[in-house]
Coordinates of C-alpha atoms in Angstrom, one line a residue:
X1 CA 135.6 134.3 152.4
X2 CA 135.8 131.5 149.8
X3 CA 136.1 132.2 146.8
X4 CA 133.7 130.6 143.4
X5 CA 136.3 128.4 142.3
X6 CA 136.5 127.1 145.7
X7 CA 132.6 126.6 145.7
X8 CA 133.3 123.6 142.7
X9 CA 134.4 121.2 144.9
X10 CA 132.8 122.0 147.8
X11 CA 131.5 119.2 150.2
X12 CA 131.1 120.6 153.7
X13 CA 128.7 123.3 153.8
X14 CA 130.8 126.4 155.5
X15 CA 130.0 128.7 157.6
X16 CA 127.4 132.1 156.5
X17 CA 130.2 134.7 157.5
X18 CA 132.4 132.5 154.6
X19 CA 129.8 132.6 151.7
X20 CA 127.8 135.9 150.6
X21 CA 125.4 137.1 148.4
X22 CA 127.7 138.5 145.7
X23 CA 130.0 135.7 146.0
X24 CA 126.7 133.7 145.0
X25 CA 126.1 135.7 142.5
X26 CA 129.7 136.0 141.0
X27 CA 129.4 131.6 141.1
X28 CA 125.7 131.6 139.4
X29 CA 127.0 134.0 137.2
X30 CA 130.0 132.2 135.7
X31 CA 129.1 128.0 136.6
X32 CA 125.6 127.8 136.9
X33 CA 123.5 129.9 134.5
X34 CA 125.9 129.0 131.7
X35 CA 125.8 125.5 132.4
X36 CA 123.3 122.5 131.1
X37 CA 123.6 119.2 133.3
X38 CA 122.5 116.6 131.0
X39 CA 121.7 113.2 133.0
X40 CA 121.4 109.6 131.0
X41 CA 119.7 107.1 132.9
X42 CA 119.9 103.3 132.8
X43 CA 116.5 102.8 131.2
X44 CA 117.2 105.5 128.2
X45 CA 116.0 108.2 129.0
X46 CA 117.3 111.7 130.1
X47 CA 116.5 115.2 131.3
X48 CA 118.4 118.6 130.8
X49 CA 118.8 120.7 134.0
X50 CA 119.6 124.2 133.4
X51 CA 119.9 127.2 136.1
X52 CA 117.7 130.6 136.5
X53 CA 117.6 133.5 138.4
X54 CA 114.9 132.9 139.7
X55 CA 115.1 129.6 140.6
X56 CA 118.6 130.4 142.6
X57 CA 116.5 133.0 144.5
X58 CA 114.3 130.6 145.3
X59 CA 117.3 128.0 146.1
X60 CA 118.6 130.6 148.7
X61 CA 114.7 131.3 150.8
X62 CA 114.9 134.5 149.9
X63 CA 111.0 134.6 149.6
X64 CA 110.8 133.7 153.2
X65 CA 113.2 135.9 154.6
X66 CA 112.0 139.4 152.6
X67 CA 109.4 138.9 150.2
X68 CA 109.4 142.4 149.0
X69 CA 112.6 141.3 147.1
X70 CA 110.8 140.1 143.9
X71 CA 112.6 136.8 142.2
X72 CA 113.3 138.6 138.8
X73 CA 115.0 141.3 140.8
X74 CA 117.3 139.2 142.7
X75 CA 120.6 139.3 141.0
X76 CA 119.5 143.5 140.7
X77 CA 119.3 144.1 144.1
X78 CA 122.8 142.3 145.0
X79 CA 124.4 144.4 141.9
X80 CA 123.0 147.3 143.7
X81 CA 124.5 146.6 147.5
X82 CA 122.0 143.8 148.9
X83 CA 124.1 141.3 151.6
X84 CA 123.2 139.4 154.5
X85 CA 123.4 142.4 157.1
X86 CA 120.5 143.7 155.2
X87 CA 118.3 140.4 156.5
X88 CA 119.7 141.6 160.2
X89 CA 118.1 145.0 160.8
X90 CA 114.5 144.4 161.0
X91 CA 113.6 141.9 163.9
X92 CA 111.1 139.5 162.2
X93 CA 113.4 139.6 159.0
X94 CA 116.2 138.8 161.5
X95 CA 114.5 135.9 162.4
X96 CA 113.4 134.4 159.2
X97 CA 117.1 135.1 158.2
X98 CA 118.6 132.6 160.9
X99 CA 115.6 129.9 159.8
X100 CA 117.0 130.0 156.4
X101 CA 120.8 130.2 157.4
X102 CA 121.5 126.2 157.0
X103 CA 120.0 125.9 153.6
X104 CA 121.5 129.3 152.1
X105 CA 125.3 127.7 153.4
X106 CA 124.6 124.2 151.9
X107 CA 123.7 126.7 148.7
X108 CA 128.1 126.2 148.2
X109 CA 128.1 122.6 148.1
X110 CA 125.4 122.6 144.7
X111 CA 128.0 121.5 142.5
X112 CA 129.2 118.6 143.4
X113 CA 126.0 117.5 144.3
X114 CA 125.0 118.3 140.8
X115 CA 128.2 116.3 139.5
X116 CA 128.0 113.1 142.8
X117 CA 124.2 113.2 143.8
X118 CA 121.8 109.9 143.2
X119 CA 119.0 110.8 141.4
X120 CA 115.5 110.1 142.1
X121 CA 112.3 110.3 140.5
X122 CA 108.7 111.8 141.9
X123 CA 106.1 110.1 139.6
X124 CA 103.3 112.3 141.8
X125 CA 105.3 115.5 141.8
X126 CA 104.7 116.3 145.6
X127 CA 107.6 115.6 147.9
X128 CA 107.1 113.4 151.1
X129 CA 107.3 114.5 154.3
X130 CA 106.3 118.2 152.8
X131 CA 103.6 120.2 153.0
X132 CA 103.7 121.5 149.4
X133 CA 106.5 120.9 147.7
X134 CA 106.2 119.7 144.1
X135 CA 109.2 118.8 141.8
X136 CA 109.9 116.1 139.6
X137 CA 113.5 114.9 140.6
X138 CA 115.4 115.2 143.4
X139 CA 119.2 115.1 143.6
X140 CA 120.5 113.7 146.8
X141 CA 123.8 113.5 148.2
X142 CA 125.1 112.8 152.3
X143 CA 127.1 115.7 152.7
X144 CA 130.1 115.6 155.0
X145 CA 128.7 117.1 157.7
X146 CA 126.5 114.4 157.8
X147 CA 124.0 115.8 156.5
X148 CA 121.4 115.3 153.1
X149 CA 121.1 117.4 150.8
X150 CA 118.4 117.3 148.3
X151 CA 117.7 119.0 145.3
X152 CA 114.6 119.8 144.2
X153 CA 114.0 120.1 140.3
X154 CA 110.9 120.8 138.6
X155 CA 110.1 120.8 134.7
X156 CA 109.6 124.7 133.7
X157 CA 108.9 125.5 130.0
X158 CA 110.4 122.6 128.7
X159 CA 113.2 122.2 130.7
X160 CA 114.3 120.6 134.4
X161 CA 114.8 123.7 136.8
X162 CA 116.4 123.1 140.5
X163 CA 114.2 125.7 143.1
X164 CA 114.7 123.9 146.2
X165 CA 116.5 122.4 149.0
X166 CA 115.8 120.4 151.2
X167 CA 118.0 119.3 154.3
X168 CA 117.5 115.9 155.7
X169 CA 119.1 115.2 159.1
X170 CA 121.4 112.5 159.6
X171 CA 118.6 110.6 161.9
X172 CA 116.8 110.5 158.8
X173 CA 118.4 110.9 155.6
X174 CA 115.9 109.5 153.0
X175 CA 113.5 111.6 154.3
X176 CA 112.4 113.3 151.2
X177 CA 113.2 110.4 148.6
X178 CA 111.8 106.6 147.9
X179 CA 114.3 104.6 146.8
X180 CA 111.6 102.7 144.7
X181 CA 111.8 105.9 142.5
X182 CA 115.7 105.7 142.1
X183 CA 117.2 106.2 138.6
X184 CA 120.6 105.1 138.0
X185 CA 122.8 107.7 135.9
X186 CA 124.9 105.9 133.5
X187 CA 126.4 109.9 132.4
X188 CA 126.7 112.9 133.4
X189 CA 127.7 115.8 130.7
X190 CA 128.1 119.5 131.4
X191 CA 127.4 121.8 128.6
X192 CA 127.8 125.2 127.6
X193 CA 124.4 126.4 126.2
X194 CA 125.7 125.6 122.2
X195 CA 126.1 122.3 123.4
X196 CA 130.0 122.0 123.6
X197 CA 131.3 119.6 126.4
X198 CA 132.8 121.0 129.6
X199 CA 133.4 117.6 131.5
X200 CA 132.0 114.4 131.1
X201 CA 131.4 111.9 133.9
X202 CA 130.7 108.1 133.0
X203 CA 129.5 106.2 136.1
X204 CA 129.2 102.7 134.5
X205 CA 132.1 101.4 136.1
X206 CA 131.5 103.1 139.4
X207 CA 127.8 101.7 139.3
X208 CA 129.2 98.1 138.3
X209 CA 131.7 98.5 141.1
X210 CA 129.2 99.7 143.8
X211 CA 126.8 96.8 143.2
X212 CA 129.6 94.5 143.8

């Protein structure tokens, strides 16, 4: 089982029996939901992207997989014994489980997406190659699995809120994202909610290197 300090740097996406619902919790609890990811773009401006509860259950399919397990209940239900073996005892449960089973492992390797992904912008909200997914940015990163991951985050109240991922297979890993719409993050800053600085990333010189 990893642990949440292990889930920081995490780039492969591991296996389910390594990763569980508590563990998730324990991480959201102490990295995310604390946490403001404040992104300065090339052209000047910026957007603030903080964590919820709901939004992690929403992260983690749980509303596919039991829907009876309401999204401002989530963390609830886990304090009160919920794992994985409870998506495993009812067949069509079961089976929504193992649908979901890719994107609730690359749920570990959030962070370093958060702190390495390109960022891109969706001026008409809905996601290509969806049916109905609507979010404003997407986070993307090629995970080493070979893999994309992209995150979906939508303004909520004021604020950007990540609520989905999206895998992209190797074959096609821009699936979800037009690099028209790409927005070049000069910094990165991680905040506590007063505001005080965790870790600042500057990507200037990576940027002026990559272009090279």
């Amino acid at each position: 089982m990893l642990t949440k300090e292990e889930l920081l740097d995490l780039d492969v996406p591991p296996l389910i029996k390594n990763v569980s619902l508590e563990l998730y919790k324990e991480f959201s609890v102490s990295y995310l939901l604390p946490r403001r990811f404040v992104y300065h773009f090339s052209d000047g401006s910026k957007i603030n992207i903080e964590f919820t509860e709901w939004g992690i259950y929403h992260m983690l399919s749980i509303q596919h997989i039991n829907s009876r397990i309401k999204n401002n209940e989530f963390f609830q239900k886990i304090d009160n014994g919920l794992t994985f073996n409870d998506f495993k005892v009812d067949n069509s449960v079961k089976a929504r489980f193992k649908d979901q089973k890719k994107r609730i492992s690359m749920f570990a390797c959030i962070y370093n997406t958060l702190r390495k992904g390109q960022a891109f912008y969706i001026p008409s909200g809905k996601v290509k190659n969806t049916n109905n997914v609507k979010v404003n940015y997407i986070l993307y990163r090629t995970l080493d699995n070979n893999n994309g991951m992209n995150l979906g985050v939508r303004q909520e109240s004021g604020k950007f809120v990540p609520l989905t991922i999206l895998i992209s297979k190797q074959s096609s890993l821009m699936n979800y994202v037009d690099v028209e719409n790409f927005k070049l993050v000069e910094k990165l800053e991680i905040t506590d909610m007063m505001g005080n600085i965790i870790e600042t990333i500057s990507y200037a010189l990576i940027n002026k290197y990559a272009a090279k």
